[in-house]
Amino acid sequence: MQGDKQTMKIVKQSLEEQAASYLRELILNGNYQMGQKLVESTLAKQLELSRSTVRMALNTLAHEGLVVQKPYIGWQVINLTESDLWELYHLRVALETRAAWLAAEQITEQGKSRLNELMAYYLEAGKTAKVSSYQISKIDLDLHTLIVELSGNQRLQQIYRNVANQIRIYFNIDHADYDLEESALSHVPLVQAICCGNSEKAQALAEENITTYRKIEEKFREQH
Amino acid sequence: MQGDKQTMKIVKQSLEEQAASYLRELILNGNYQMGQKLVESTLAKQLELSRSTVRMALNTLAHEGLVVQKPYIGWQVINLTESDLWELYHLRVALETRAAWLAAEQITEQGKSRLNELMAYYLEAGKTAKVSSYQISKIDLDLHTLIVELSGNQRLQQIYRNVANQIRIYFNIDHADYDLEESALSHVPLVQAICCGNSEKAQALAEENITTYRKIEEKFREQH
DNA sequence: CATTGCAGATTGTCGGACAATCGACAAAGT
DNA sequence: ACTTTGTCGATTGTCCGACAATCTGCAATG
């Protein structure tokens, strides 16, 4: 009634969406192993939903690339291969470079503050110590996700989210140590370029920035 | 039994897939208008399938961006707005530039011949006369689709297909005349760069090439 | 030892049922 | 006249149960 916003928020989520979100989190948090079988009827009992609803949720996750469906055999959590990582890496390059360009092109004051805030948090965290690649990838993805968000392109954002989620699955099983501070520092020029509205430079830096992650891809190749 | 390949091909497509393909073609060929309502029960009768199966097919098309679903209201063919075209345009840039880079990076003899073959057909068709944007977009998309295919990145290919399909919907209602020959000629340097394995140049040319299509986007803006 | 055939498990598809929600219009109240 | 409320039809959301189609593994067969 007053000027304040009403904080009341009605959650309107279909059961299918809720089931999909639930399973998505389980997969992303590593509760399921890569390639693990998911049986419709079993999940239906666990979630106390009908098989149809579970099936639709799995369908959604399949479209997001988190699970795969083999006809008459079943669903299973995606099993990332070497070539999958290669594909995801190049998709990231394609999407993030354009996102950085767009973000720089139309950056606002609000956007700048959000970027700098997250960057500051990133740098602060970097001072602590070496951490697992899981955490480094999380905070790194947060920053890149923000850049994608600032691109203002919802379709790009949606696709990027799916790509990023698939990458997160891999980082769940990679527990090597990386230097978080070095990672944080390498993002500073990119953030600056975006805030300055220098789109060409932002694009180039974004590409260069991801290229450093190629090390991880190569490391994967050695292991297999 | 002999050395020849057996041409026997068992079609193994679920009813859902068949329904999705059928509806997809209807939408892409302009049999439905943008924003038209699609009723599950009506389609189920038409296709002689159960509502569940139709629903799953519509779900697939929704993930592809061809239809949208509003809870408790229904499904409808996507209604492309100005901002949708803007999003799609930049997605094309992001995907195609990387695809061109990748294609040039790993082009094979077979790839070269396929490219040159299609390019020759393109140039030949260009000599005929002015044609509608529908046809020009079709043959143009064919070429770009081939480049994306030659990138060897299946995920990129999949996403590009969805983006291209959404763009095709718009070209169904844009019947202005364009110069096909000019369009064909503008692609020659790109094809050459890819065949020469000059990835950086191919990337730059791909971006420049799509930029010419910005005219269409601007034209759309004027109309609305 | 290779092939065949069978049984169990799981998915693919269907039809029906009922609740939940939406849009629109009529009815009621001020 | 205007707003609010109630109602109704249409459509989707969800569930259930049933059966066919298919895959896997293993036993039976030759």
Coordinates of C-alpha atoms (C1' of nucleotides) in Angstrom, one line a residue:
Chain A
M1 CA 0.0 0.0 0.0
Q2 CA 2.9 2.3 0.8
G3 CA 5.7 3.1 -1.5
D4 CA 7.6 0.0 -0.3
K5 CA 7.6 -2.9 -2.6
Q6 CA 5.5 -5.9 -1.5
T7 CA 8.0 -8.7 -1.0
M8 CA 5.2 -11.3 -1.1
K9 CA 6.2 -13.7 -3.8
I10 CA 3.9 -16.5 -4.9
V11 CA 6.0 -19.5 -6.1
K12 CA 4.4 -20.8 -9.2
Q13 CA 6.3 -23.8 -10.3
S14 CA 4.9 -26.9 -11.8
L15 CA 5.8 -30.2 -10.3
E16 CA 7.8 -31.0 -13.4
E17 CA 9.9 -27.9 -13.0
Q18 CA 10.5 -28.6 -9.3
A19 CA 11.5 -32.2 -10.1
A20 CA 13.8 -30.9 -12.8
S21 CA 15.4 -28.4 -10.5
Y22 CA 15.9 -31.0 -7.8
L23 CA 17.5 -33.5 -10.1
R24 CA 19.6 -30.8 -11.7
E25 CA 21.1 -29.8 -8.4
L26 CA 21.8 -33.4 -7.5
I27 CA 23.7 -33.9 -10.7
L28 CA 25.6 -30.6 -10.5
N29 CA 26.6 -31.2 -6.9
G30 CA 28.0 -34.5 -7.8
N31 CA 25.5 -36.7 -6.0
Y32 CA 25.3 -38.8 -9.0
Q33 CA 28.2 -40.2 -10.9
M34 CA 28.8 -39.5 -14.5
G35 CA 27.1 -42.2 -16.6
Q36 CA 24.9 -43.3 -13.7
K37 CA 21.6 -44.8 -14.7
L38 CA 18.4 -43.1 -13.8
V39 CA 15.3 -45.2 -13.7
E40 CA 11.9 -43.4 -14.1
S41 CA 9.9 -45.6 -11.8
T42 CA 12.5 -45.5 -9.1
L43 CA 12.8 -41.7 -9.2
A44 CA 9.0 -41.5 -9.2
K45 CA 8.8 -43.4 -5.9
Q46 CA 11.6 -41.3 -4.4
L47 CA 10.1 -38.0 -5.4
E48 CA 6.5 -39.2 -4.8
L49 CA 5.5 -38.1 -8.3
S50 CA 4.0 -40.1 -11.1
R51 CA 6.3 -41.6 -13.8
S52 CA 4.9 -39.1 -16.4
T53 CA 6.0 -36.1 -14.4
V54 CA 9.5 -37.5 -13.7
R55 CA 9.7 -38.4 -17.4
M56 CA 9.0 -34.8 -18.4
A57 CA 11.6 -33.5 -15.9
L58 CA 14.2 -35.9 -17.3
N59 CA 13.3 -34.7 -20.8
T60 CA 14.0 -31.2 -19.8
L61 CA 17.4 -32.2 -18.3
A62 CA 18.2 -34.0 -21.6
H63 CA 17.5 -30.8 -23.5
E64 CA 19.9 -29.1 -21.2
G65 CA 22.6 -31.7 -21.9
L66 CA 22.8 -33.0 -18.4
V67 CA 21.4 -36.5 -19.0
V68 CA 21.1 -38.6 -22.1
Q69 CA 18.2 -40.8 -23.2
K70 CA 18.8 -44.1 -25.0
P71 CA 15.6 -45.5 -26.4
Y72 CA 14.3 -48.5 -24.5
I73 CA 17.4 -48.6 -22.4
G74 CA 17.0 -45.6 -20.1
W75 CA 18.3 -42.3 -18.9
Q76 CA 21.8 -41.7 -17.5
V77 CA 23.8 -38.8 -16.3
I78 CA 26.0 -37.5 -19.1
N79 CA 29.4 -39.1 -19.4
L80 CA 31.8 -36.4 -20.5
T81 CA 34.4 -37.5 -23.0
E82 CA 37.4 -35.8 -24.3
S83 CA 35.6 -34.6 -27.4
D84 CA 32.7 -33.3 -25.2
L85 CA 35.2 -31.1 -23.3
W86 CA 36.6 -29.9 -26.6
E87 CA 33.1 -29.0 -27.9
L88 CA 32.2 -27.2 -24.6
Y89 CA 35.4 -25.3 -24.6
H90 CA 34.9 -23.9 -28.1
L91 CA 31.3 -23.1 -27.3
R92 CA 32.4 -21.2 -24.3
V93 CA 34.8 -19.2 -26.4
A94 CA 32.1 -18.4 -29.0
L95 CA 29.5 -17.4 -26.4
E96 CA 31.7 -15.5 -24.0
T97 CA 33.7 -13.5 -26.5
R98 CA 30.5 -12.2 -28.0
A99 CA 29.0 -11.6 -24.5
A100 CA 32.0 -9.6 -23.5
W101 CA 31.7 -7.5 -26.6
L102 CA 28.0 -6.9 -26.0
A103 CA 28.5 -6.1 -22.4
A104 CA 31.2 -3.5 -23.1
E105 CA 29.0 -2.1 -25.8
Q106 CA 26.1 -1.3 -23.5
I107 CA 27.6 -1.2 -20.0
T108 CA 25.7 0.9 -17.5
E109 CA 26.7 2.4 -14.2
Q110 CA 24.8 -0.3 -12.3
G111 CA 26.5 -2.9 -14.4
K112 CA 29.9 -1.5 -13.6
S113 CA 29.3 -1.6 -9.9
R114 CA 28.0 -5.2 -10.0
L115 CA 31.1 -6.2 -12.0
N116 CA 33.5 -4.4 -9.7
E117 CA 31.8 -5.8 -6.6
L118 CA 32.1 -9.3 -7.8
M119 CA 35.7 -8.7 -8.9
A120 CA 36.6 -7.3 -5.5
Y121 CA 35.2 -10.4 -3.8
Y122 CA 37.1 -12.6 -6.3
L123 CA 40.4 -10.9 -5.5
E124 CA 39.7 -11.1 -1.8
A125 CA 39.1 -14.8 -2.0
G126 CA 42.2 -15.2 -4.0
K127 CA 44.4 -14.1 -1.1
T128 CA 43.3 -16.9 1.1
A129 CA 45.1 -19.9 -0.3
K130 CA 45.1 -22.6 -2.9
V131 CA 41.8 -24.2 -3.4
S132 CA 40.3 -27.0 -5.4
S133 CA 39.4 -26.6 -9.0
Y134 CA 35.8 -27.0 -7.9
Q135 CA 35.8 -23.8 -6.0
I136 CA 37.9 -21.9 -8.5
S137 CA 35.6 -23.0 -11.3
K138 CA 32.6 -21.9 -9.3
I139 CA 33.7 -18.4 -8.6
D140 CA 35.1 -18.1 -12.1
L141 CA 31.9 -19.2 -13.6
D142 CA 30.0 -16.7 -11.4
L143 CA 32.0 -13.8 -13.0
H144 CA 31.6 -15.0 -16.5
T145 CA 27.9 -15.6 -15.9
L146 CA 27.6 -12.0 -14.8
I147 CA 29.3 -10.9 -18.0
V148 CA 26.9 -13.0 -20.0
E149 CA 24.0 -11.5 -18.1
L150 CA 25.2 -8.0 -18.8
S151 CA 25.2 -8.8 -22.5
G152 CA 21.4 -8.4 -22.3
N153 CA 20.9 -11.4 -24.6
Q154 CA 18.5 -13.8 -23.0
R155 CA 19.0 -16.6 -25.5
L156 CA 22.7 -16.4 -25.2
Q157 CA 22.3 -16.4 -21.5
Q158 CA 20.2 -19.5 -21.6
I159 CA 22.5 -21.4 -23.8
Y160 CA 25.5 -20.3 -21.8
R161 CA 23.9 -21.6 -18.6
N162 CA 23.5 -25.0 -20.1
V163 CA 27.1 -25.1 -21.3
A164 CA 28.4 -23.9 -18.0
N165 CA 26.4 -26.6 -16.2
Q166 CA 27.9 -29.3 -18.3
I167 CA 31.3 -28.0 -17.5
R168 CA 30.5 -27.9 -13.8
I169 CA 29.9 -31.7 -14.0
Y170 CA 33.5 -32.2 -15.1
F171 CA 34.9 -30.0 -12.4
N172 CA 33.2 -32.1 -9.8
I173 CA 35.6 -34.9 -10.5
D174 CA 38.7 -32.7 -11.0
H175 CA 40.2 -32.0 -7.6
A176 CA 43.6 -30.7 -8.5
D177 CA 44.8 -27.5 -6.9
Y178 CA 45.0 -24.2 -8.8
D179 CA 46.2 -20.8 -7.9
L180 CA 43.0 -18.8 -7.2
E181 CA 44.9 -15.4 -6.9
E182 CA 46.5 -15.8 -10.3
S183 CA 43.1 -16.7 -11.8
A184 CA 41.5 -13.7 -10.2
L185 CA 44.2 -11.3 -11.4
S186 CA 43.9 -12.6 -14.9
H187 CA 40.3 -11.3 -15.0
V188 CA 41.0 -7.7 -14.0
P189 CA 41.9 -6.4 -17.5
L190 CA 38.7 -7.9 -18.9
V191 CA 36.5 -6.3 -16.3
Q192 CA 38.3 -3.0 -16.9
A193 CA 37.8 -3.2 -20.7
I194 CA 34.1 -3.8 -20.2
C195 CA 33.7 -1.0 -17.8
C196 CA 35.5 1.3 -20.2
G197 CA 33.2 0.3 -23.0
N198 CA 36.1 -0.9 -25.0
S199 CA 34.2 -3.7 -26.8
E200 CA 36.9 -4.9 -29.2
K201 CA 39.5 -5.2 -26.4
A202 CA 36.9 -6.9 -24.1
Q203 CA 36.3 -9.5 -26.8
A204 CA 40.0 -10.2 -27.3
L205 CA 40.6 -10.5 -23.6
A206 CA 37.7 -12.8 -23.1
E207 CA 39.0 -15.2 -25.7
E208 CA 42.5 -15.0 -24.3
N209 CA 41.1 -15.5 -20.8
I210 CA 39.4 -18.8 -21.6
T211 CA 42.4 -20.0 -23.5
T212 CA 44.2 -20.4 -20.2
Y213 CA 41.6 -23.0 -19.3
R214 CA 42.9 -25.0 -22.2
K215 CA 45.4 -26.3 -19.7
I216 CA 42.6 -28.1 -18.0
E217 CA 41.4 -29.6 -21.2
E218 CA 44.9 -30.9 -21.9
K219 CA 45.3 -32.3 -18.5
F220 CA 42.1 -34.2 -19.1
R221 CA 43.5 -35.6 -22.2
E222 CA 46.6 -36.9 -20.4
Q223 CA 44.5 -38.8 -17.9
H224 CA 42.6 -40.8 -20.5
Chain B
M1 CA 26.4 -59.6 -48.3
Q2 CA 28.5 -58.3 -51.2
G3 CA 30.8 -55.3 -51.0
D4 CA 28.0 -52.9 -51.8
K5 CA 26.5 -51.1 -49.0
Q6 CA 23.1 -52.3 -48.0
T7 CA 20.7 -49.5 -48.6
M8 CA 18.1 -51.0 -46.3
K9 CA 17.5 -48.5 -43.6
I10 CA 15.3 -49.2 -40.6
V11 CA 13.6 -46.0 -39.6
K12 CA 13.6 -46.0 -35.8
Q13 CA 11.8 -42.9 -34.7
S14 CA 9.6 -42.6 -31.8
L15 CA 6.1 -41.2 -32.4
E16 CA 7.1 -38.2 -30.4
E17 CA 10.0 -37.5 -32.7
Q18 CA 7.8 -37.9 -35.8
A19 CA 5.2 -35.6 -34.4
A20 CA 7.9 -33.0 -33.5
S21 CA 9.3 -33.2 -37.0
Y22 CA 6.0 -32.9 -38.6
L23 CA 5.0 -29.8 -36.6
R24 CA 8.4 -28.3 -37.0
E25 CA 8.1 -28.5 -40.8
L26 CA 4.7 -26.9 -40.7
I27 CA 6.0 -24.0 -38.6
L28 CA 9.1 -23.5 -40.7
N29 CA 7.2 -23.6 -43.9
G30 CA 4.8 -20.9 -42.7
N31 CA 1.7 -23.1 -42.5
Y32 CA 1.2 -21.6 -39.1
Q33 CA 1.2 -17.9 -38.4
M34 CA 3.5 -16.3 -35.8
G35 CA 1.7 -16.4 -32.5
Q36 CA -0.9 -18.9 -33.5
K37 CA -2.4 -21.0 -30.7
L38 CA -1.7 -24.7 -30.7
V39 CA -4.2 -26.8 -28.7
E40 CA -3.0 -30.2 -27.5
S41 CA -6.3 -32.0 -27.8
T42 CA -6.9 -30.7 -31.3
L43 CA -3.5 -31.7 -32.5
A44 CA -3.9 -35.1 -30.9
K45 CA -7.0 -35.7 -33.0
Q46 CA -5.3 -34.4 -36.2
L47 CA -2.2 -36.5 -35.8
E48 CA -4.1 -39.5 -34.3
L49 CA -1.9 -39.6 -31.3
S50 CA -2.5 -39.3 -27.6
R51 CA -2.4 -36.0 -25.9
S52 CA 0.7 -37.1 -23.9
T53 CA 2.7 -37.7 -27.1
V54 CA 1.7 -34.4 -28.6
R55 CA 2.6 -32.7 -25.4
M56 CA 6.0 -34.1 -25.4
A57 CA 6.5 -33.1 -29.0
L58 CA 5.5 -29.6 -28.2
N59 CA 7.9 -29.6 -25.3
T60 CA 10.7 -30.5 -27.7
L61 CA 9.7 -27.6 -30.0
A62 CA 9.6 -25.3 -27.1
H63 CA 13.2 -26.2 -26.2
E64 CA 14.1 -25.5 -29.8
G65 CA 12.5 -22.0 -29.5
L66 CA 9.9 -22.5 -32.1
V67 CA 6.9 -22.5 -29.8
V68 CA 6.3 -21.0 -26.4
Q69 CA 4.3 -22.5 -23.5
K70 CA 2.2 -20.3 -21.2
P71 CA 1.0 -22.3 -18.1
Y72 CA -2.7 -23.0 -18.1
I73 CA -3.1 -20.9 -21.2
G74 CA -1.5 -23.0 -24.0
W75 CA 1.1 -23.3 -26.6
Q76 CA 1.7 -20.9 -29.5
V77 CA 4.0 -20.4 -32.3
I78 CA 6.7 -18.0 -31.3
N79 CA 6.0 -14.4 -32.1
L80 CA 9.3 -12.8 -33.1
T81 CA 9.8 -9.3 -31.8
E82 CA 12.4 -6.8 -32.6
S83 CA 14.5 -7.8 -29.6
D84 CA 14.2 -11.4 -30.6
L85 CA 15.8 -10.7 -33.9
W86 CA 18.5 -8.7 -32.2
E87 CA 19.3 -11.7 -30.0
L88 CA 19.3 -14.1 -32.8
Y89 CA 21.5 -11.9 -34.9
H90 CA 24.2 -11.7 -32.2
L91 CA 23.9 -15.4 -31.6
R92 CA 24.5 -16.1 -35.2
V93 CA 27.6 -13.9 -35.1
A94 CA 28.9 -15.7 -32.0
L95 CA 28.3 -19.2 -33.4
E96 CA 29.3 -18.6 -37.0
T97 CA 32.5 -16.8 -36.4
R98 CA 33.7 -19.6 -34.2
A99 CA 32.5 -22.2 -36.7
A100 CA 34.3 -20.5 -39.5
W101 CA 37.5 -20.4 -37.4
L102 CA 37.2 -24.1 -36.5
A103 CA 36.3 -25.1 -40.1
A104 CA 39.4 -23.4 -41.4
E105 CA 41.5 -24.9 -38.7
Q106 CA 40.7 -28.5 -39.7
I107 CA 39.5 -28.4 -43.3
T108 CA 39.9 -31.6 -45.3
E109 CA 40.0 -32.3 -49.0
Q110 CA 36.5 -33.6 -48.8
G111 CA 35.3 -30.6 -47.0
K112 CA 36.9 -28.3 -49.6
S113 CA 35.1 -30.0 -52.4
R114 CA 31.8 -29.9 -50.6
L115 CA 32.2 -26.2 -49.9
N116 CA 33.2 -25.4 -53.5
E117 CA 30.4 -27.5 -54.9
L118 CA 27.8 -25.6 -52.9
M119 CA 29.4 -22.3 -53.6
A120 CA 29.4 -23.0 -57.3
Y121 CA 25.7 -23.8 -57.1
Y122 CA 25.1 -20.7 -55.2
L123 CA 26.9 -18.5 -57.8
E124 CA 25.0 -20.2 -60.6
A125 CA 21.7 -19.5 -58.9
G126 CA 22.7 -15.9 -58.5
K127 CA 22.8 -15.3 -62.2
T128 CA 19.1 -16.0 -62.6
A129 CA 17.4 -13.0 -61.2
K130 CA 16.2 -11.2 -58.1
V131 CA 14.5 -13.5 -55.8
S132 CA 12.5 -13.3 -52.6
S133 CA 14.3 -13.1 -49.3
Y134 CA 12.8 -16.5 -48.5
Q135 CA 14.9 -18.2 -51.2
I136 CA 17.9 -16.1 -50.6
S137 CA 17.8 -16.9 -46.9
K138 CA 17.4 -20.6 -47.6
I139 CA 20.4 -20.9 -49.9
D140 CA 22.4 -18.6 -47.6
L141 CA 21.6 -20.7 -44.6
D142 CA 22.5 -23.8 -46.5
L143 CA 26.0 -22.5 -46.9
H144 CA 26.4 -21.3 -43.4
T145 CA 25.0 -24.6 -42.1
L146 CA 27.7 -26.5 -44.1
I147 CA 30.4 -24.3 -42.5
V148 CA 29.0 -25.1 -39.1
E149 CA 28.9 -28.7 -39.9
L150 CA 32.6 -28.6 -41.0
S151 CA 33.4 -27.1 -37.6
G152 CA 33.1 -30.7 -36.3
N153 CA 31.4 -29.4 -33.1
Q154 CA 28.1 -31.2 -32.7
R155 CA 26.8 -29.1 -29.9
L156 CA 27.5 -25.9 -31.8
Q157 CA 25.8 -27.5 -34.8
Q158 CA 22.7 -28.3 -32.7
I159 CA 22.4 -24.9 -31.3
Y160 CA 23.0 -23.2 -34.6
R161 CA 20.2 -25.3 -36.2
N162 CA 17.8 -24.0 -33.6
V163 CA 18.9 -20.4 -34.1
A164 CA 18.7 -20.8 -37.9
N165 CA 15.2 -22.2 -37.6
Q166 CA 14.0 -19.3 -35.6
I167 CA 15.4 -17.0 -38.2
R168 CA 13.7 -18.9 -40.9
I169 CA 10.4 -18.2 -39.3
Y170 CA 11.0 -14.5 -39.8
F171 CA 12.0 -14.8 -43.4
N172 CA 8.7 -16.5 -44.1
I173 CA 7.0 -13.2 -43.7
D174 CA 9.6 -11.0 -45.3
H175 CA 9.0 -11.1 -49.0
A176 CA 11.2 -8.2 -50.1
D177 CA 13.5 -8.6 -53.1
Y178 CA 17.3 -9.0 -52.7
D179 CA 20.1 -9.4 -55.1
L180 CA 21.1 -13.0 -54.9
E181 CA 24.2 -12.6 -57.0
E182 CA 25.6 -9.9 -54.8
S183 CA 24.9 -12.2 -51.8
A184 CA 26.6 -15.1 -53.5
L185 CA 29.7 -13.1 -54.4
S186 CA 30.0 -11.8 -50.8
H187 CA 30.6 -15.3 -49.6
V188 CA 33.4 -16.2 -52.0
P189 CA 36.3 -14.8 -49.9
L190 CA 35.0 -16.6 -46.8
V191 CA 34.9 -19.9 -48.6
Q192 CA 38.4 -19.3 -49.9
A193 CA 39.8 -18.4 -46.5
I194 CA 38.4 -21.6 -45.0
C195 CA 39.8 -23.7 -47.9
C196 CA 43.2 -22.1 -47.4
G197 CA 43.1 -22.9 -43.7
N198 CA 43.4 -19.3 -42.8
S199 CA 41.3 -19.4 -39.6
E200 CA 41.8 -15.9 -38.4
K201 CA 40.8 -14.4 -41.8
A202 CA 37.8 -16.8 -42.0
Q203 CA 36.6 -15.7 -38.6
A204 CA 36.9 -12.0 -39.5
L205 CA 35.1 -12.6 -42.8
A206 CA 32.3 -14.5 -41.2
E207 CA 31.6 -11.7 -38.8
E208 CA 31.7 -9.2 -41.6
N209 CA 29.5 -11.3 -43.8
I210 CA 26.7 -11.5 -41.3
T211 CA 26.9 -7.9 -40.6
T212 CA 25.5 -7.2 -44.0
Y213 CA 22.4 -9.0 -42.8
R214 CA 22.0 -6.3 -40.3
K215 CA 20.2 -4.4 -43.0
I216 CA 17.3 -6.8 -42.7
E217 CA 17.2 -6.3 -39.0
E218 CA 17.0 -2.6 -39.4
K219 CA 14.3 -2.9 -42.0
F220 CA 12.3 -4.9 -39.4
R221 CA 12.8 -2.1 -36.9
E222 CA 11.3 0.5 -39.3
Q223 CA 8.2 -1.6 -39.9
H224 CA 7.3 -1.8 -36.3
Chain C
dC1 C1' 31.4 -72.4 -29.0
dA2 C1' 28.1 -70.0 -31.6
dT3 C1' 23.3 -69.5 -32.0
dT4 C1' 18.7 -69.3 -30.4
dG5 C1' 15.1 -68.6 -27.4
dC6 C1' 13.1 -67.2 -23.2
dA7 C1' 12.2 -64.2 -19.1
dG8 C1' 12.7 -60.0 -16.6
dA9 C1' 13.2 -55.2 -16.5
dT10 C1' 12.4 -50.8 -18.4
dT11 C1' 10.8 -47.7 -21.6
dG12 C1' 7.1 -46.1 -25.3
dT13 C1' 2.5 -45.1 -25.9
dC14 C1' -2.1 -44.8 -24.8
dG15 C1' -6.7 -43.3 -22.8
dG16 C1' -9.2 -41.7 -19.1
dA17 C1' -9.8 -39.1 -15.1
dC18 C1' -9.9 -35.2 -12.2
dA19 C1' -7.9 -30.9 -10.2
dA20 C1' -6.0 -26.3 -11.2
dT21 C1' -6.0 -22.3 -13.7
dC22 C1' -7.2 -18.9 -17.1
dG23 C1' -10.3 -15.8 -19.9
dA24 C1' -14.5 -13.8 -20.4
dC25 C1' -18.9 -12.6 -19.3
dA26 C1' -22.8 -12.0 -16.3
dA27 C1' -24.5 -10.6 -11.7
dA28 C1' -24.4 -7.9 -7.8
dG29 C1' -23.3 -4.1 -5.0
dT30 C1' -22.0 0.9 -4.3
Chain D
dA1 C1' -21.4 4.2 -14.4
dC2 C1' -17.9 1.7 -12.2
dT3 C1' -15.9 -1.8 -9.6
dT4 C1' -16.2 -6.2 -7.6
dT5 C1' -17.5 -10.8 -7.4
dG6 C1' -19.3 -15.2 -9.1
dT7 C1' -19.8 -18.5 -12.5
dC8 C1' -18.8 -21.2 -16.6
dG9 C1' -16.4 -23.3 -20.4
dA10 C1' -12.0 -24.4 -22.2
dT11 C1' -7.4 -25.9 -21.6
dT12 C1' -3.6 -27.4 -19.3
dG13 C1' -1.3 -29.9 -15.1
dT14 C1' -0.9 -34.2 -13.0
dC15 C1' -1.8 -38.8 -12.0
dC16 C1' -3.0 -43.6 -12.8
dG17 C1' -3.1 -48.1 -14.9
dA18 C1' -2.5 -50.8 -18.8
dC19 C1' -0.2 -53.0 -22.5
dA20 C1' 3.1 -53.2 -26.4
dA21 C1' 8.0 -52.7 -27.8
dT22 C1' 12.5 -53.2 -26.9
dC23 C1' 16.9 -54.2 -24.5
dT24 C1' 19.8 -57.2 -21.5
dG25 C1' 21.4 -61.3 -19.7
dC26 C1' 21.3 -66.1 -19.3
dA27 C1' 19.9 -70.6 -20.1
dA28 C1' 19.0 -74.1 -23.6
dT29 C1' 20.1 -76.0 -27.8
dG30 C1' 22.6 -77.8 -31.6

